[in-house]
Tab-separated table of C-alpha atoms in Angstrom:
chain	number	residue	atom	x	y	z
A	1	UNK	CA	-17.331	23.658	-7.229
A	2	UNK	CA	-17.868	21.903	-3.929
A	3	UNK	CA	-15.093	21.506	-1.375
A	4	UNK	CA	-14.350	18.709	1.074
A	5	UNK	CA	-16.731	20.139	3.665
A	6	UNK	CA	-19.520	19.606	1.167
A	7	UNK	CA	-18.110	16.205	0.256
A	8	UNK	CA	-18.007	15.222	3.918
A	9	UNK	CA	-21.635	16.230	4.249
A	10	UNK	CA	-22.438	13.952	1.310
A	11	UNK	CA	-20.413	10.911	2.415
A	12	UNK	CA	-20.806	11.065	6.206
A	13	UNK	CA	-23.826	10.393	8.353
A	14	UNK	CA	-25.123	11.584	11.716
A	15	UNK	CA	-24.617	10.073	15.136
A	16	UNK	CA	-25.538	7.473	16.272
A	17	UNK	CA	-26.102	5.969	12.809
A	18	UNK	CA	-22.452	5.777	11.823
A	19	UNK	CA	-18.977	5.048	13.078
A	20	UNK	CA	-17.154	7.996	14.666
A	21	UNK	CA	-13.889	8.787	12.897
A	22	UNK	CA	-11.319	10.717	14.900
A	23	UNK	CA	-8.316	12.825	13.986
A	24	UNK	CA	-5.351	10.465	14.447
A	25	UNK	CA	-3.132	13.252	15.805
A	26	UNK	CA	-5.520	15.126	18.096
A	27	UNK	CA	-8.312	12.668	18.855
A	28	UNK	CA	-10.942	15.196	17.727
A	29	UNK	CA	-14.077	13.897	16.024
A	30	UNK	CA	-13.976	14.457	12.259
A	31	UNK	CA	-17.361	12.984	11.297
A	32	UNK	CA	-19.382	9.778	11.402
A	33	UNK	CA	-18.801	7.337	8.548
A	34	UNK	CA	-21.680	5.266	7.216
A	35	UNK	CA	-21.777	1.667	8.359
A	36	UNK	CA	-23.581	-0.254	5.650
A	37	UNK	CA	-24.439	-3.918	5.714
A	38	UNK	CA	-24.560	-6.916	3.421
A	39	UNK	CA	-27.823	-5.757	1.838
A	40	UNK	CA	-26.149	-2.514	0.738
A	41	UNK	CA	-23.227	-4.484	-0.636
A	42	UNK	CA	-25.546	-6.758	-2.608
A	43	UNK	CA	-27.303	-3.711	-4.062
A	44	UNK	CA	-23.950	-2.134	-5.009
A	45	UNK	CA	-22.820	-5.298	-6.789
A	46	UNK	CA	-26.106	-5.452	-8.670
A	47	UNK	CA	-25.664	-1.854	-9.818
A	48	UNK	CA	-22.081	-2.498	-10.897
A	49	UNK	CA	-23.116	-5.664	-12.733
A	50	UNK	CA	-25.868	-3.806	-14.599
A	51	UNK	CA	-23.442	-1.041	-15.630
A	52	UNK	CA	-20.530	-3.243	-16.691
A	53	UNK	CA	-21.511	-4.241	-20.225
A	54	UNK	CA	-22.177	-0.671	-21.316
A	55	UNK	CA	-18.940	0.540	-19.728
A	56	UNK	CA	-16.907	-2.084	-21.563
A	57	UNK	CA	-18.800	-1.354	-24.794
A	58	UNK	CA	-17.728	2.304	-24.655
A	59	UNK	CA	-14.371	1.158	-25.978
A	60	UNK	CA	-10.830	2.033	-25.047
A	61	UNK	CA	-10.791	5.621	-26.299
A	62	UNK	CA	-13.874	6.667	-24.377
A	63	UNK	CA	-12.725	4.933	-21.179
A	64	UNK	CA	-9.343	6.625	-21.483
A	65	UNK	CA	-11.106	9.978	-21.740
A	66	UNK	CA	-13.140	9.210	-18.616
A	67	UNK	CA	-10.033	8.237	-16.633
A	68	UNK	CA	-8.225	11.402	-17.650
A	69	UNK	CA	-11.245	13.476	-16.686
A	70	UNK	CA	-11.337	11.668	-13.341
A	71	UNK	CA	-7.666	12.526	-12.806
A	72	UNK	CA	-8.434	16.178	-13.591
A	73	UNK	CA	-11.265	16.148	-11.066
A	74	UNK	CA	-8.967	14.627	-8.465
A	75	UNK	CA	-6.267	17.208	-9.122
A	76	UNK	CA	-8.797	20.011	-8.646
A	77	UNK	CA	-9.590	18.735	-5.138
A	78	UNK	CA	-6.149	17.411	-4.209
A	79	UNK	CA	-5.375	19.885	-1.444
A	80	UNK	CA	-8.710	19.448	0.319
A	81	UNK	CA	-8.500	15.681	0.062
A	82	UNK	CA	-4.920	15.720	1.347
A	83	UNK	CA	-5.996	17.675	4.425
A	84	UNK	CA	-8.816	15.227	5.126
A	85	UNK	CA	-6.444	12.311	4.597
A	86	UNK	CA	-3.903	13.864	6.954
A	87	UNK	CA	-6.461	14.141	9.733
A	88	UNK	CA	-8.025	10.720	9.264
A	89	UNK	CA	-4.907	8.654	8.582
A	90	UNK	CA	-2.415	10.800	10.503
A	91	UNK	CA	0.232	11.285	7.832
A	92	UNK	CA	1.571	14.838	7.448
A	93	UNK	CA	0.800	16.989	4.464
A	94	UNK	CA	4.457	17.299	3.530
A	95	UNK	CA	7.221	14.812	2.832
A	96	UNK	CA	6.310	11.478	1.215
A	97	UNK	CA	2.870	11.671	2.789
A	98	UNK	CA	-0.608	13.122	2.113
A	99	UNK	CA	0.097	15.493	-0.782
A	100	UNK	CA	2.466	12.889	-2.198
A	101	UNK	CA	-0.326	10.295	-1.984
A	102	UNK	CA	-2.775	12.481	-3.906
A	103	UNK	CA	-0.125	13.091	-6.556
A	104	UNK	CA	0.390	9.347	-6.858
A	105	UNK	CA	-3.349	8.816	-7.327
A	106	UNK	CA	-3.368	11.195	-10.271
A	107	UNK	CA	-0.209	9.649	-11.734
A	108	UNK	CA	-1.613	6.106	-11.572
A	109	UNK	CA	-4.875	7.175	-13.188
A	110	UNK	CA	-3.074	8.921	-16.021
A	111	UNK	CA	-0.541	6.147	-16.558
A	112	UNK	CA	-3.209	3.451	-16.694
A	113	UNK	CA	-5.144	5.568	-19.156
A	114	UNK	CA	-2.075	5.599	-21.414
A	115	UNK	CA	-1.442	1.847	-21.350
A	116	UNK	CA	-2.416	-0.312	-24.323
A	117	UNK	CA	-2.680	-4.075	-24.009
A	118	UNK	CA	-2.114	-5.241	-27.568
A	119	UNK	CA	-3.156	-8.683	-28.873
A	120	UNK	CA	-0.238	-11.117	-28.907
A	121	UNK	CA	0.274	-13.282	-31.961
A	122	UNK	CA	1.137	-16.746	-30.670
A	123	UNK	CA	1.394	-18.711	-33.908
A	124	UNK	CA	1.314	-17.484	-37.502
A	125	UNK	CA	2.867	-20.185	-39.651
A	126	UNK	CA	0.675	-20.036	-42.748
A	127	UNK	CA	-1.650	-22.754	-41.500
A	128	UNK	CA	-2.546	-21.523	-38.018
A	129	UNK	CA	-3.065	-17.989	-36.780
A	130	UNK	CA	-3.602	-17.718	-33.022
A	131	UNK	CA	-3.848	-14.498	-31.048
A	132	UNK	CA	-4.010	-13.958	-27.297
A	133	UNK	CA	-6.426	-11.146	-26.453
A	134	UNK	CA	-7.903	-9.796	-23.217
A	135	UNK	CA	-11.367	-8.691	-22.213
A	136	UNK	CA	-12.785	-7.326	-18.967
A	137	UNK	CA	-13.181	-9.761	-16.081
A	138	UNK	CA	-16.543	-8.199	-15.155
A	139	UNK	CA	-17.172	-6.847	-11.654
A	140	UNK	CA	-14.077	-6.251	-9.524
A	141	UNK	CA	-14.342	-6.242	-5.745
A	142	UNK	CA	-11.626	-4.032	-4.218
A	143	UNK	CA	-10.849	-4.162	-0.489
A	144	UNK	CA	-8.445	-1.485	0.698
A	145	UNK	CA	-6.227	-0.848	3.740
A	146	UNK	CA	-5.881	2.127	6.088
A	147	UNK	CA	-2.205	2.980	5.600
A	148	UNK	CA	-2.331	4.385	2.032
A	149	UNK	CA	-6.104	4.357	1.641
A	150	UNK	CA	-6.400	6.583	-1.427
A	151	UNK	CA	-3.338	5.482	-3.356
A	152	UNK	CA	-3.951	1.764	-2.948
A	153	UNK	CA	-7.621	2.214	-3.861
A	154	UNK	CA	-6.483	3.835	-7.109
A	155	UNK	CA	-3.992	1.006	-7.670
A	156	UNK	CA	-7.043	-1.277	-7.715
A	157	UNK	CA	-9.570	0.981	-9.424
A	158	UNK	CA	-7.509	2.489	-12.268
A	159	UNK	CA	-6.500	-0.697	-14.138
A	160	UNK	CA	-9.870	-2.315	-13.482
A	161	UNK	CA	-11.762	0.585	-15.045
A	162	UNK	CA	-9.233	0.900	-17.861
A	163	UNK	CA	-9.965	-2.672	-18.956
A	164	UNK	CA	-13.741	-2.218	-18.882
A	165	UNK	CA	-14.569	-3.659	-15.481
A	166	UNK	CA	-16.844	-1.982	-12.979
A	167	UNK	CA	-15.641	-1.762	-9.367
A	168	UNK	CA	-17.228	-2.153	-5.946
A	169	UNK	CA	-14.801	-0.684	-3.426
A	170	UNK	CA	-14.810	-1.312	0.316
A	171	UNK	CA	-12.531	1.059	2.236
A	172	UNK	CA	-10.988	0.229	5.584
A	173	UNK	CA	-13.210	0.985	8.539
A	174	UNK	CA	-10.354	3.053	9.977
A	175	UNK	CA	-10.094	5.464	7.033
A	176	UNK	CA	-13.423	5.458	5.178
A	177	UNK	CA	-14.089	9.198	4.931
A	178	UNK	CA	-11.187	10.155	2.671
A	179	UNK	CA	-11.865	7.189	0.366
A	180	UNK	CA	-15.587	7.953	0.140
A	181	UNK	CA	-14.777	11.593	-0.590
A	182	UNK	CA	-12.298	10.612	-3.307
A	183	UNK	CA	-14.819	8.255	-4.917
A	184	UNK	CA	-17.374	11.055	-4.885
A	185	UNK	CA	-14.900	13.270	-6.756
A	186	UNK	CA	-14.026	10.548	-9.268
A	187	UNK	CA	-17.681	9.880	-9.951
A	188	UNK	CA	-18.087	13.434	-11.208
A	189	UNK	CA	-16.222	12.192	-14.308
A	190	UNK	CA	-17.425	8.573	-14.519
A	191	UNK	CA	-20.733	7.118	-15.715
A	192	UNK	CA	-23.173	6.068	-12.974
A	193	UNK	CA	-22.429	2.833	-11.090
A	194	UNK	CA	-19.082	2.197	-12.771
A	195	UNK	CA	-17.424	2.804	-9.396
A	196	UNK	CA	-19.429	2.188	-6.220
A	197	UNK	CA	-18.099	2.446	-2.673
A	198	UNK	CA	-19.638	0.636	0.295
A	199	UNK	CA	-18.530	1.573	3.806
A	200	UNK	CA	-19.037	-1.277	6.236
A	201	UNK	CA	-17.478	-3.827	8.525
A	202	UNK	CA	-15.890	-7.231	8.125
A	203	UNK	CA	-19.204	-8.781	7.100
A	204	UNK	CA	-19.236	-6.531	4.036
A	205	UNK	CA	-15.662	-7.497	3.134
A	206	UNK	CA	-16.430	-11.178	3.553
A	207	UNK	CA	-19.536	-10.901	1.384
A	208	UNK	CA	-17.621	-9.004	-1.295
A	209	UNK	CA	-14.992	-11.763	-1.438
A	210	UNK	CA	-17.609	-14.521	-1.678
A	211	UNK	CA	-20.233	-12.761	-3.796
A	212	UNK	CA	-21.354	-14.893	-6.757
A	213	UNK	CA	-21.545	-11.810	-9.014
A	214	UNK	CA	-17.981	-10.653	-8.296
A	215	UNK	CA	-15.492	-11.914	-10.860
A	216	UNK	CA	-12.238	-10.578	-9.447
A	217	UNK	CA	-11.144	-9.649	-5.919
A	218	UNK	CA	-8.231	-7.338	-5.163
A	219	UNK	CA	-7.085	-7.076	-1.554
A	220	UNK	CA	-4.259	-5.300	0.231
A	221	UNK	CA	-3.822	-6.107	3.908
A	222	UNK	CA	-2.679	-8.735	6.359
A	223	UNK	CA	-1.743	-12.281	5.451
A	224	UNK	CA	-4.322	-13.635	7.916
A	225	UNK	CA	-7.145	-11.726	6.227
A	226	UNK	CA	-5.812	-12.726	2.817
A	227	UNK	CA	-6.117	-16.385	3.747
A	228	UNK	CA	-9.749	-15.823	4.757
A	229	UNK	CA	-10.426	-14.118	1.421
A	230	UNK	CA	-9.003	-17.129	-0.417
A	231	UNK	CA	-11.394	-19.362	1.526
A	232	UNK	CA	-14.348	-17.031	0.952
A	233	UNK	CA	-13.703	-16.811	-2.781
A	234	UNK	CA	-13.563	-20.559	-3.302
A	235	UNK	CA	-17.293	-20.840	-3.838
A	236	UNK	CA	-17.412	-18.483	-6.805
A	237	UNK	CA	-13.860	-19.102	-8.089
A	238	UNK	CA	-13.184	-15.359	-8.242
A	239	UNK	CA	-9.767	-14.450	-9.561
A	240	UNK	CA	-7.538	-12.941	-6.877
A	241	UNK	CA	-4.782	-10.381	-6.527
A	242	UNK	CA	-3.482	-10.385	-2.958
A	243	UNK	CA	-0.859	-7.946	-1.684
A	244	UNK	CA	-0.357	-9.173	1.862
A	245	UNK	CA	1.880	-8.557	4.836
A	246	UNK	CA	5.610	-8.256	4.599
A	247	UNK	CA	8.646	-8.099	6.814
A	248	UNK	CA	11.119	-6.705	4.304
A	249	UNK	CA	14.792	-7.239	4.931
A	250	UNK	CA	17.611	-4.959	3.888
A	251	UNK	CA	21.258	-6.032	3.707
A	252	UNK	CA	24.122	-3.539	3.948
A	253	UNK	CA	27.235	-5.067	2.387
A	254	UNK	CA	30.785	-4.682	3.726
A	255	UNK	CA	32.506	-1.354	3.083
A	256	UNK	CA	29.316	0.563	2.258
A	257	UNK	CA	29.442	4.320	2.843
A	258	UNK	CA	26.999	4.747	5.734
A	259	UNK	CA	26.483	8.491	5.338
A	260	UNK	CA	25.791	8.138	1.613
A	261	UNK	CA	22.891	5.740	2.178
A	262	UNK	CA	21.532	7.033	5.495
A	263	UNK	CA	18.695	9.207	4.200
A	264	UNK	CA	17.443	6.609	1.731
A	265	UNK	CA	17.708	3.900	4.375
A	266	UNK	CA	15.732	6.030	6.805
A	267	UNK	CA	12.869	6.743	4.424
A	268	UNK	CA	12.863	3.152	3.212
A	269	UNK	CA	12.014	2.187	6.771
A	270	UNK	CA	10.020	5.139	8.075
A	271	UNK	CA	7.929	6.420	5.158
A	272	UNK	CA	4.392	6.939	6.478
A	273	UNK	CA	5.861	6.475	9.970
A	274	UNK	CA	6.696	2.867	9.079
A	275	UNK	CA	3.097	2.002	8.180
A	276	UNK	CA	3.822	0.670	4.702
A	277	UNK	CA	3.592	-2.944	3.521
A	278	UNK	CA	6.843	-2.758	1.568
A	279	UNK	CA	8.779	-0.679	4.091
A	280	UNK	CA	12.184	-1.814	5.294
A	281	UNK	CA	11.411	-3.645	8.531
A	282	UNK	CA	14.638	-5.421	9.510
A	283	UNK	CA	18.130	-4.304	8.590
A	284	UNK	CA	21.161	-6.590	8.435
A	285	UNK	CA	24.451	-4.658	8.554
A	286	UNK	CA	27.956	-6.031	8.134
A	287	UNK	CA	30.142	-5.794	11.212
A	288	UNK	CA	32.668	-3.566	9.409
A	289	UNK	CA	30.150	-0.732	9.005
A	290	UNK	CA	27.633	-1.568	11.719
A	291	UNK	CA	28.245	1.294	14.132
A	292	UNK	CA	28.645	3.767	11.258
A	293	UNK	CA	25.202	2.830	9.901
A	294	UNK	CA	23.594	2.980	13.335
A	295	UNK	CA	25.082	6.424	14.000
A	296	UNK	CA	24.146	7.751	10.552
A	297	UNK	CA	20.543	6.591	10.929
A	298	UNK	CA	20.369	8.134	14.395
A	299	UNK	CA	21.483	11.484	12.979
A	300	UNK	CA	18.676	11.411	10.421
A	301	UNK	CA	16.115	10.350	13.031
A	302	UNK	CA	17.011	13.154	15.407
A	303	UNK	CA	16.594	15.844	12.751
A	304	UNK	CA	13.312	14.565	11.299
A	305	UNK	CA	10.287	16.365	12.824
A	306	UNK	CA	7.248	14.452	14.055
A	307	UNK	CA	3.890	15.892	15.053
A	308	UNK	CA	0.445	16.951	13.860
A	309	UNK	CA	0.249	16.372	10.129
A	310	UNK	CA	-1.421	19.717	9.413
A	311	UNK	CA	1.694	21.489	10.684
A	312	UNK	CA	3.680	22.192	7.515
A	313	UNK	CA	6.960	21.517	9.330
A	314	UNK	CA	6.286	17.890	10.215
A	315	UNK	CA	7.049	14.883	8.017
A	316	UNK	CA	6.297	12.061	10.498
A	317	UNK	CA	2.932	11.561	12.174
A	318	UNK	CA	1.197	9.281	14.661
A	319	UNK	CA	0.242	5.644	14.352
A	320	UNK	CA	-3.168	5.520	12.723
A	321	UNK	CA	-4.915	3.480	15.405
A	322	UNK	CA	-4.528	2.220	18.947
A	323	UNK	CA	-4.224	-1.414	17.905
A	324	UNK	CA	-1.162	-0.670	15.783
A	325	UNK	CA	0.297	1.587	18.477
A	326	UNK	CA	0.024	-1.251	20.981
A	327	UNK	CA	1.774	-3.669	18.610
A	328	UNK	CA	4.746	-1.322	18.178
A	329	UNK	CA	4.950	-0.663	21.905
A	330	UNK	CA	4.822	-4.383	22.715
A	331	UNK	CA	7.571	-5.260	20.257
A	332	UNK	CA	9.889	-2.529	21.513
A	333	UNK	CA	9.305	-3.510	25.131
A	334	UNK	CA	10.126	-7.120	24.246
A	335	UNK	CA	13.358	-5.961	22.590
A	336	UNK	CA	14.306	-4.062	25.745
A	337	UNK	CA	13.665	-7.152	27.872
A	338	UNK	CA	16.128	-9.049	25.677
A	339	UNK	CA	18.865	-6.512	26.315
A	340	UNK	CA	18.727	-4.796	22.937
A	341	UNK	CA	20.206	-1.299	22.697
A	342	UNK	CA	17.733	1.531	22.171
A	343	UNK	CA	19.556	4.101	20.073
A	344	UNK	CA	16.691	6.574	19.585
A	345	UNK	CA	13.128	6.620	20.871
A	346	UNK	CA	12.027	3.564	22.784
A	347	UNK	CA	8.896	4.805	24.567
A	348	UNK	CA	5.639	6.534	23.583
A	349	UNK	CA	5.840	10.238	22.726
A	350	UNK	CA	2.873	11.144	24.926
A	351	UNK	CA	3.770	14.819	24.787
A	352	UNK	CA	2.720	14.810	21.122
A	353	UNK	CA	-0.498	12.849	21.483
A	354	UNK	CA	-1.984	9.496	22.403
A	355	UNK	CA	-0.925	7.636	19.235
A	356	UNK	CA	2.563	9.058	18.715
A	357	UNK	CA	5.566	6.759	18.932
A	358	UNK	CA	8.979	8.217	18.072
A	359	UNK	CA	11.413	6.805	15.561
A	360	UNK	CA	12.994	3.919	17.448
A	361	UNK	CA	16.264	2.414	16.281
A	362	UNK	CA	17.035	-0.867	18.048
A	363	UNK	CA	20.595	-2.175	17.811
A	364	UNK	CA	22.303	-5.307	19.143
A	365	UNK	CA	19.295	-7.518	18.504
A	366	UNK	CA	19.134	-10.922	16.824
A	367	UNK	CA	16.900	-13.139	14.731
A	368	UNK	CA	14.255	-14.738	16.916
A	369	UNK	CA	13.347	-11.529	18.725
A	370	UNK	CA	9.730	-10.544	18.202
A	371	UNK	CA	10.713	-7.169	16.746
A	372	UNK	CA	12.728	-8.969	14.056
A	373	UNK	CA	10.382	-11.848	13.336
A	374	UNK	CA	7.025	-10.033	13.444
A	375	UNK	CA	5.925	-7.224	11.153
A	376	UNK	CA	5.927	-4.106	13.338
A	377	UNK	CA	4.224	-1.807	10.797
A	378	UNK	CA	5.406	1.241	12.650
A	379	UNK	CA	8.383	3.444	13.523
A	380	UNK	CA	10.694	0.835	15.078
A	381	UNK	CA	13.609	-0.689	13.151
A	382	UNK	CA	15.731	-3.606	14.385
A	383	UNK	CA	19.344	-3.446	13.187
A	384	UNK	CA	21.077	-6.835	13.206
A	385	UNK	CA	24.832	-7.319	12.976
A	386	UNK	CA	26.267	-10.002	10.689
A	387	UNK	CA	29.754	-11.197	9.716
A	388	UNK	CA	29.112	-13.381	6.660
A	389	UNK	CA	27.012	-12.328	3.674
A	390	UNK	CA	25.664	-15.856	3.201
A	391	UNK	CA	24.325	-15.729	6.756
A	392	UNK	CA	22.626	-12.389	6.086
A	393	UNK	CA	20.945	-13.776	2.969
A	394	UNK	CA	19.775	-16.825	4.919
A	395	UNK	CA	18.345	-14.536	7.602
A	396	UNK	CA	16.587	-12.388	5.025
A	397	UNK	CA	14.976	-15.479	3.470
A	398	UNK	CA	14.092	-17.442	6.601
A	399	UNK	CA	10.616	-15.951	7.209
A	400	UNK	CA	7.456	-16.902	5.319
A	401	UNK	CA	7.101	-13.488	3.695
A	402	UNK	CA	8.533	-12.023	0.529
A	403	UNK	CA	7.072	-8.700	-0.520
A	404	UNK	CA	10.264	-6.671	-0.904
A	405	UNK	CA	13.915	-6.588	0.006
A	406	UNK	CA	16.941	-4.411	-0.596
A	407	UNK	CA	20.707	-4.522	-0.891
A	408	UNK	CA	22.933	-1.541	-0.070
A	409	UNK	CA	26.475	-1.292	-1.398
A	410	UNK	CA	29.034	0.966	-3.022
A	411	UNK	CA	29.330	-1.527	-5.874
A	412	UNK	CA	26.017	-2.090	-7.654
A	413	UNK	CA	27.183	-5.233	-9.424
A	414	UNK	CA	28.016	-6.866	-6.098
A	415	UNK	CA	24.627	-5.749	-4.837
A	416	UNK	CA	22.843	-7.319	-7.816
A	417	UNK	CA	24.510	-10.674	-7.156
A	418	UNK	CA	23.160	-10.640	-3.599
A	419	UNK	CA	19.772	-9.309	-4.751
A	420	UNK	CA	19.354	-12.294	-7.071
A	421	UNK	CA	19.415	-14.572	-4.015
A	422	UNK	CA	16.718	-12.780	-2.004
A	423	UNK	CA	13.256	-14.366	-1.997
A	424	UNK	CA	10.997	-11.385	-2.621
A	425	UNK	CA	8.734	-9.996	-5.308
A	426	UNK	CA	10.890	-6.870	-5.648
A	427	UNK	CA	14.487	-6.297	-4.596
A	428	UNK	CA	15.775	-2.736	-4.669
A	429	UNK	CA	19.403	-1.644	-4.923
A	430	UNK	CA	20.384	1.293	-2.663
A	431	UNK	CA	16.750	2.198	-2.067
A	432	UNK	CA	13.705	0.506	-0.618
A	433	UNK	CA	9.975	0.563	-1.243
A	434	UNK	CA	9.786	2.825	-4.277
A	435	UNK	CA	7.073	1.869	-6.767
A	436	UNK	CA	6.394	3.004	-10.321
A	437	UNK	CA	3.130	2.706	-12.285
A	438	UNK	CA	4.916	0.929	-15.153
A	439	UNK	CA	6.913	-1.564	-13.051
A	440	UNK	CA	5.039	-4.707	-11.912
A	441	UNK	CA	4.742	-5.180	-8.158
A	442	UNK	CA	3.687	-8.196	-6.101
A	443	UNK	CA	4.805	-10.611	-3.427
A	444	UNK	CA	5.786	-14.239	-2.948
A	445	UNK	CA	5.349	-16.728	-0.096
A	446	UNK	CA	3.044	-15.347	2.623
A	447	UNK	CA	3.081	-11.901	1.023
A	448	UNK	CA	0.500	-12.942	-1.543
A	449	UNK	CA	0.365	-13.409	-5.287
A	450	UNK	CA	-0.631	-11.604	-8.430
A	451	UNK	CA	0.939	-8.560	-10.051
A	452	UNK	CA	-0.134	-4.940	-10.093
A	453	UNK	CA	1.023	-1.982	-12.225
A	454	UNK	CA	1.901	-1.653	-15.865
A	455	UNK	CA	0.808	-4.049	-18.583
A	456	UNK	CA	0.930	-6.968	-16.150
A	457	UNK	CA	-1.502	-5.086	-13.935
A	458	UNK	CA	-3.946	-4.747	-16.810
A	459	UNK	CA	-3.707	-8.467	-17.512
A	460	UNK	CA	-4.461	-9.174	-13.849
A	461	UNK	CA	-7.892	-7.522	-14.083
A	462	UNK	CA	-8.744	-9.092	-17.431
A	463	UNK	CA	-9.672	-12.491	-18.794
A	464	UNK	CA	-7.440	-13.987	-21.501
A	465	UNK	CA	-9.061	-15.214	-24.675
A	466	UNK	CA	-7.336	-17.030	-27.538
A	467	UNK	CA	-8.705	-16.535	-31.032
A	468	UNK	CA	-7.522	-19.430	-33.120
A	469	UNK	CA	-8.195	-19.549	-36.838
């Protein structure tokens, strides 16, 4: 069987025809990714459209078999793909990172294969029998991000294929190689043209969102880009699932045991070095436990190794790209200028590499600071002191985002009362950011709309049909 070196040879191109992709930790050239244009995208959509009817006609059992075979193929190449992902994206092999991401891809494929969307009897009164059923939407356009490029691609691909759709997938220009390699592996188990990847720039993404032969668009990324996709899709009325930016708030209630929650708090904020849409990005801590929480988080930060992801000892890596590095650096510098207290980190870790920024805990900062109000998407966490729980809830809800939130407390019932008042698609209790393939996930406000995962995720990539009579 081929390995990733062979896969890279099949999915990469030669200079100067492609885009150079560099190791995020070392800056070394990995390979050149293809840069395809709108014509290639149009051809991919035509292929997917031609293949869709036969794929749907295979029926549920045969599609389930194909998805399970695809998961087996992915498992057989998981280590090689994880190493490529680690280099391209920057995340370490160990911890909740590259190997974890490949495991999640397999889990989502297998879980979606096991799901059954049964017809729902709406009325059966002796005179009328009405059932709600679902059929494939058609061709799904999937546009993925660079932070979890493989896992989020599978979040889009797995339910779409399960329901009988074909998929045209556009990976991020920052992390195309690992996605193209994964698609190549998956296609060993799938019929031709059921899943087609096109590596290109913004023009390709815009065309995919507006293409008249695309029936459904799934996008994970920034709110600004999501708004443009909504505008682009207006002409063809494509159905949309948008998982957009977030600035998730966590609230630590009075009397909470700081040491008991410190590790979960830390990873809620700093999984993937903070580059996660539903990471904890601003933390409100009651005055009674404020310094205890700050100290406990600092202890975890100081014992958590950061460095090259291929080093088995590291669990934190670099920022994936210079643009994101500059955003984190700017926000921390602004916090310093406001007199905020830098507890750990606070300046680039140039000794590790150009894109490394250490875990930075910023205390004694308030709402209105850029680090609090803007999504940092990196390893810097503002910790805001509060005295009244109502004020903390108001602060958590004041921004036009609502992907996730969390409440931390010794008493879970008290936490649930507060959680019910937070404006977010998901609110976690004593954890943050964990997702499950059977639990629906999606945002509110500027964080997008539409649900993924589980039965609701299948419905999102299908078209409802009522049979009445």
